[in-house]
Amino acid sequence: MNRMKVTEKIIASKISQGLKWSDVATKVGLSKEWVTAACLGQMTLADDQADIVGELFDLSTEERTWLTVVPYKGATSDTPADPLIYRFYELIGVYGPTLKELIHEEFGDGIMSAIDFKMEMAREPNPNGDRVQITMSGKFLPYQSY
Amino acid sequence: MNRMKVTEKIIASKISQGLKWSDVATKVGLSKEWVTAACLGQMTLADDQADIVGELFDLSTEERTWLTVVPYKGATSDTPADPLIYRFYELIGVYGPTLKELIHEEFGDGIMSAIDFKMEMAREPNPNGDRVQITMSGKFLPYQSY
Amino acid sequence: MNRMKVTEKIIASKISQGLKWSDVATKVGLSKEWVTAACLGQMTLADDQADIVGELFDLSTEERTWLTVVPYKGATSDTPADPLIYRFYELIGVYGPTLKELIHEEFGDGIMSAIDFKMEMAREPNPNGDRVQITMSGKFLPYQSY
Amino acid sequence: MNRMKVTEKIIASKISQGLKWSDVATKVGLSKEWVTAACLGQMTLADDQADIVGELFDLSTEERTWLTVVPYKGATSDTPADPLIYRFYELIGVYGPTLKELIHEEFGDGIMSAIDFKMEMAREPNPNGDRVQITMSGKFLPYQSY
Amino acid sequence: MNRMKVTEKIIASKISQGLKWSDVATKVGLSKEWVTAACLGQMTLADDQADIVGELFDLSTEERTWLTVVPYKGATSDTPADPLIYRFYELIGVYGPTLKELIHEEFGDGIMSAIDFKMEMAREPNPNGDRVQITMSGKFLPYQSY
Amino acid sequence: MNRMKVTEKIIASKISQGLKWSDVATKVGLSKEWVTAACLGQMTLADDQADIVGELFDLSTEERTWLTVVPYKGATSDTPADPLIYRFYELIGVYGPTLKELIHEEFGDGIMSAIDFKMEMAREPNPNGDRVQITMSGKFLPYQSY
Amino acid sequence: MNRMKVTEKIIASKISQGLKWSDVATKVGLSKEWVTAACLGQMTLADDQADIVGELFDLSTEERTWLTVVPYKGATSDTPADPLIYRFYELIGVYGPTLKELIHEEFGDGIMSAIDFKMEMAREPNPNGDRVQITMSGKFLPYQSY
Amino acid sequence: MNRMKVTEKIIASKISQGLKWSDVATKVGLSKEWVTAACLGQMTLADDQADIVGELFDLSTEERTWLTVVPYKGATSDTPADPLIYRFYELIGVYGPTLKELIHEEFGDGIMSAIDFKMEMAREPNPNGDRVQITMSGKFLPYQSY
Amino acid sequence: MNRMKVTEKIIASKISQGLKWSDVATKVGLSKEWVTAACLGQMTLADDQADIVGELFDLSTEERTWLTVVPYKGATSDTPADPLIYRFYELIGVYGPTLKELIHEEFGDGIMSAIDFKMEMAREPNPNGDRVQITMSGKFLPYQSY
Amino acid sequence: MNRMKVTEKIIASKISQGLKWSDVATKVGLSKEWVTAACLGQMTLADDQADIVGELFDLSTEERTWLTVVPYKGATSDTPADPLIYRFYELIGVYGPTLKELIHEEFGDGIMSAIDFKMEMAREPNPNGDRVQITMSGKFLPYQSY
């Protein structure tokens, strides 16, 4: 038993039940972005959250415990092959130096936190074809001399 | 002469003159995000835009012509070393599968375009420390059977 | 259960039954290119398409459901080892910059979409030895300033 | 002096003169695809072709001689960063196994030659946005037992 | 069931029976080089060849069918670790540019086909220690302008 | 000054003079394969050989001395991009395990030496198109217990 | 002119003058760790700090300006070759999962900040041979649900 | 049975029992850092230590024996994906050359041993948010001429 | 069944029986270096050697046969993670060019054979701490012109 | 000016003067192994050693100073291409696990130091062809619990 196996079981259960991530999130009472990431093995759930998720996906007590253990996070492949995920990787190549310049210009030396961070994905209606809107918000963390 | 050398000249000129990207953008009359990316060698400028940028950074006629040529785009390193840029790469590892799930749940099979795309970076005031807010908007492109 | 296992089952079933992809495509009523890609785990099938394919390859209800879930797409190896597939990779090395120059010369800055895209493979009879003809058609997507 | 330097000189000369590849091809009397690939350092020119190209781009005798020497071909980066070129690489990931299946189904074991090969890029008018059409034709080469 | 499993079964059966590849080749009536490559999962067998091989290695009907399906070919590791195989890789590093120069000098621009190709390995008696002789023959394929 | 610069000078001189490697080899009095490899920076020349080569390519005394120094050998790229050289690499993938099996079957455990080695490339006339014939001969070196 | 060139000039000047980093740090009035990192191109200096450093290493006005620009940080090689630096990399391999377990056990899910971070290197006298003592202190940043 | 399986069993047992590493360390009578590393498969336990650990995690005699065998150590991935572990890797990129300079300035040519080494992780209370403190101590090993 | 499984079985049997490699070597009647390498799957055993080893580790007839088959040799990871093995890899980086210079100075162009090779590891008593002594002996193989 | 340039100058000077490393070592009064490594940029020289070396190779005062600065050590390529150096790398693949087993069997958990280390290369006369003998001696460093 490990977290990856719990993730696989959640995904298989979601597909066979025809559940939606947004419904899972509503049940947990948090954003669909955080809850999906947690179910996919990237976030740590509190005990009561693990119970709600465990109920929905029919997980055993041991599997629910694994949801409350801090997981190994992140993907291992340097260049993602999937076209949807690759587009975000491409954007780092095209816009990475631009973000570096503009954030430093606005805030000075430091970074946008990827830990004290939240994200939202929404549909943006548009007569020329609806658009995907992604809003990220991360605390600015300044480098300081010492 | 090539585009990379023009980019290096623009950066050196910007630093010695103490210019700001947001001022360059105001002069060009477009967003700071697009203009910075263009000055960093990722976008193609129209002739009049190249003249404004060329005036600001004291570029020769030949250098201005290079700004109007479609550049080779994107960074070549798999894993970026710079901490600020790496955080975006880390977010793909942590949230990539989540974005894939949620976009497909909302739109079906397809991707967020990285071409018909725009982005905005803004300061988000916060009593616990200001935050970096990044908003992306890309057209959804559906896969279709044929 | 996951999509990769369904793909493996389809391939094994196709070989033991001696089926042809073109016949599968005729049954589905779409091109052999799209249907083969879908059976190989690269495209998402509609429910009725999944039923036709499921019937042909003797898939269970759960396996048919997996055919309707958006798959992780793309191959993971940087340089493909198989000689037939490698030739396409080699062509990108030899002709990639040429395609970049000619598409930009004809259309300006932008790309050929790999999503709003279709492809056809056909035999081209030739007295010196028949030829493989591949026709690709992808919507041109322009970069635009903002 | 080497071929790469001749290529760089051709590109710089083309940009400063505002030439088009299709006009160069007309002067040489061959397709724009082959002539562009040759000017970009991927094909070997005959003496008279090298003279025409040398005239257009103002090359010295030694530089023209280099155009007639068989070059080292192909790009060195495993995964191309440029978005336009990457799309072709992505298509190999998504459609590579499909092409393998369909070519073997039609022709048996063997490959599409990347040497006895030609390619054409054309604009395909379309009310929903013009499309890029690429037609490839390569001789089928069968594996044979011995 | 897949081709790799059939290959593993053939190898295990060969070792436990103490068979020799040259005897297998004699039974099939073709060269030891082609037959060994085919048994190792690199070539496609005709039905009658698959029957002979299947008989020798005690393969089931389904396993024999897999021998007649075009396999995915080639090894995946960039730099082979095995000392015997590495020596051939080293020879490409040491002699690759030499072969390129000499083949172009003799034949012009083009390649030696790795498809229309045959190979023979033989013992070359020598008083200072016998030598391995490898003879390769591949059709020259010229690049042509179009 | 280093060996790579001498190699570059030899190549440039060969092209501007229109020399052929086979003529250089005749002057040196050795095979075209060894002489070309030596001129390309892979082999060490004796003093008199370095003088003959130096005369032909108009090398200085210091450059001739570099020809007599043992060079760093081999290419550094894992997967060669050039189509002609790649075909040899592909053959290792397709036939590497076959060569391993057949050499061990004939000689026992050991390798074909890549040092006590010679190679010859010749044109093999053929009505269906001439062929490239490559003959390699390397001493068998057995592993021995101790 | 770029930051890397300023770094190279500082290092060369330090060696020819026989300066010590700890003396530079004393002059700047900050820790030797931060000041050395800044001189090596990893931190951003304030104007007055850049003047002190510029005075010591005899930098021009333009070079001092570069010291105040946020640099691209971090090394690019995956596995460092230098034995001293490699030992730290090895420690991540040996102790990385241990640090992950112990930090999560003490603090819950989150990370040690590498931005709000300071470090000190000191000699630890020891009769069996003096020891290198490194003390790191980074703010704990918790992941939070949203 | 191998060491990795013992590690997996220890981790699963720890999670299902809700044990803490610091308690395990107290039972063994050594630091939490060394004991955790040992339980995670990086250190070799003495027989009595293996018995204590085996008791806690309910290991068989054979599994306890594996704890006393020197393990293969270190992680295999060049760039760690997990955000917590990556921060240490990032610190090597940012501070690696600084550590090299300062250690050589203090001790001369040599390294900090990663074998004769110990480490401690502690909570550092801080009104702005508690901090992770890591103290490393490794013997300085000088290079010496011979 | 394959050689790697036999190796795993030998290692597990050795650990559960508490055998030592040097005792195994004494039983086989050869050096501990060669016998250990053979048991770890890197060398080919004669029939009688395989019987002795098979007896000691309780191997079946089929497993003993696998010991007499030439194995695929060598490790696959570019940079070894294990600290003990890495030190040898580091020595190649630090001393590789030195060995190249000194061997060529003594012997001329050629290599030290890794096939006609033997090695011995011994304890070297030393009041400052015992040392590991490794003695390698490989036949010098000269490159020769032809 | 940096260490690499001093190394290049030493090598060029050695070749044009026809010096031998063993003579350089005699002048310095240390082993040929350490002195060659130092001249190739891997070791740090004392002031008087730098003067002797500087005299021999006609180095400036600044260049001699660089010889006394601790260099960045080690090679950067994962798999060395040069046949002589590769053989040592191959030996790690073939004998690495054997060395690990035998050193642990003799000494327990720990490593052979690559810092407190010396090496000697000598000719070993042999009627079947002289052999290269390499003797390494490194202090054993034990891991210890804490």
Tab-separated table of N, CA and C in Angstrom, chain F residues 60-97:
chain	number	residue	atom	x	y	z
F	60	SER	N	51.516	24.376	-40.581
F	60	SER	CA	52.741	24.878	-39.958
F	60	SER	C	53.425	23.753	-39.173
F	61	THR	N	54.661	24.017	-38.747
F	61	THR	CA	55.382	23.016	-37.959
F	61	THR	C	54.608	22.653	-36.699
F	62	GLU	N	54.087	23.652	-36.025
F	62	GLU	CA	53.346	23.386	-34.798
F	62	GLU	C	52.108	22.536	-35.079
F	63	GLU	N	51.411	22.841	-36.157
F	63	GLU	CA	50.223	22.057	-36.504
F	63	GLU	C	50.604	20.607	-36.825
F	64	ARG	N	51.734	20.437	-37.493
F	64	ARG	CA	52.169	19.060	-37.789
F	64	ARG	C	52.495	18.308	-36.487
F	65	THR	N	53.080	19.013	-35.541
F	65	THR	CA	53.368	18.367	-34.256
F	65	THR	C	52.081	17.869	-33.594
F	66	TRP	N	51.024	18.690	-33.671
F	66	TRP	CA	49.758	18.259	-33.069
F	66	TRP	C	49.230	16.961	-33.688
F	67	LEU	N	49.514	16.747	-34.980
F	67	LEU	CA	49.052	15.510	-35.620
F	67	LEU	C	49.711	14.275	-35.016
F	68	THR	N	50.860	14.462	-34.367
F	68	THR	CA	51.595	13.318	-33.800
F	68	THR	C	51.282	13.108	-32.316
F	69	VAL	N	50.387	13.945	-31.777
F	69	VAL	CA	49.975	13.803	-30.380
F	69	VAL	C	48.701	12.964	-30.330
F	70	VAL	N	48.640	12.028	-29.385
F	70	VAL	CA	47.432	11.184	-29.280
F	70	VAL	C	46.235	12.070	-29.001
F	71	PRO	N	45.206	12.021	-29.846
F	71	PRO	CA	44.059	12.908	-29.655
F	71	PRO	C	43.002	12.329	-28.691
F	72	TYR	N	42.149	13.212	-28.186
F	72	TYR	CA	40.892	12.766	-27.563
F	72	TYR	C	40.002	12.304	-28.695
F	73	LYS	N	39.503	11.080	-28.577
F	73	LYS	CA	38.780	10.463	-29.684
F	73	LYS	C	37.292	10.341	-29.386
F	74	GLY	N	36.521	10.082	-30.427
F	74	GLY	CA	35.107	9.779	-30.269
F	74	GLY	C	34.254	11.022	-30.298
F	75	ALA	N	32.977	10.814	-30.650
F	75	ALA	CA	32.021	11.915	-30.700
F	75	ALA	C	31.281	11.965	-29.369
F	76	THR	N	30.745	13.115	-29.037
F	76	THR	CA	30.164	13.276	-27.724
F	76	THR	C	28.651	13.114	-27.692
F	77	SER	N	27.972	13.231	-28.845
F	77	SER	CA	26.509	13.192	-28.810
F	77	SER	C	26.005	11.756	-28.705
F	78	ASP	N	25.068	11.516	-27.784
F	78	ASP	CA	24.525	10.168	-27.602
F	78	ASP	C	23.891	9.645	-28.885
F	79	THR	N	22.955	10.407	-29.422
F	79	THR	CA	22.257	9.991	-30.620
F	79	THR	C	22.650	10.919	-31.751
F	80	PRO	N	23.399	10.419	-32.763
F	80	PRO	CA	23.845	11.322	-33.828
F	80	PRO	C	22.672	11.817	-34.665
F	81	ALA	N	22.675	13.102	-35.011
F	81	ALA	CA	21.575	13.690	-35.772
F	81	ALA	C	21.716	13.475	-37.275
F	82	ASP	N	22.926	13.412	-37.781
F	82	ASP	CA	23.117	13.295	-39.229
F	82	ASP	C	22.547	11.971	-39.746
F	83	PRO	N	21.706	12.020	-40.803
F	83	PRO	CA	21.043	10.786	-41.270
F	83	PRO	C	22.015	9.669	-41.641
F	84	LEU	N	23.111	9.973	-42.317
F	84	LEU	CA	24.050	8.908	-42.688
F	84	LEU	C	24.645	8.245	-41.453
F	85	ILE	N	25.081	9.037	-40.495
F	85	ILE	CA	25.695	8.447	-39.301
F	85	ILE	C	24.634	7.770	-38.436
F	86	TYR	N	23.424	8.343	-38.393
F	86	TYR	CA	22.377	7.728	-37.575
F	86	TYR	C	22.079	6.301	-38.011
F	87	ARG	N	22.133	6.029	-39.330
F	87	ARG	CA	21.797	4.676	-39.789
F	87	ARG	C	22.682	3.619	-39.113
F	88	PHE	N	23.950	3.960	-38.878
F	88	PHE	CA	24.833	3.005	-38.186
F	88	PHE	C	24.406	2.839	-36.734
F	89	TYR	N	23.985	3.940	-36.146
F	89	TYR	CA	23.493	3.883	-34.769
F	89	TYR	C	22.216	3.031	-34.693
F	90	GLU	N	21.335	3.218	-35.665
F	90	GLU	CA	20.103	2.423	-35.709
F	90	GLU	C	20.431	0.942	-35.847
F	91	LEU	N	21.437	0.627	-36.644
F	91	LEU	CA	21.812	-0.780	-36.829
F	91	LEU	C	22.260	-1.408	-35.507
F	92	ILE	N	22.902	-0.631	-34.646
F	92	ILE	CA	23.267	-1.173	-33.330
F	92	ILE	C	22.024	-1.527	-32.539
F	93	GLY	N	21.004	-0.661	-32.639
F	93	GLY	CA	19.756	-0.946	-31.926
F	93	GLY	C	19.074	-2.189	-32.454
F	94	VAL	N	19.051	-2.324	-33.793
F	94	VAL	CA	18.334	-3.444	-34.412
F	94	VAL	C	19.162	-4.731	-34.345
F	95	TYR	N	20.474	-4.632	-34.633
F	95	TYR	CA	21.296	-5.844	-34.723
F	95	TYR	C	22.253	-6.051	-33.548
F	96	GLY	N	22.311	-5.118	-32.597
F	96	GLY	CA	23.260	-5.264	-31.497
F	96	GLY	C	23.118	-6.576	-30.742
F	97	PRO	N	21.922	-6.917	-30.259
F	97	PRO	CA	21.775	-8.188	-29.549
F	97	PRO	C	22.067	-9.396	-30.443
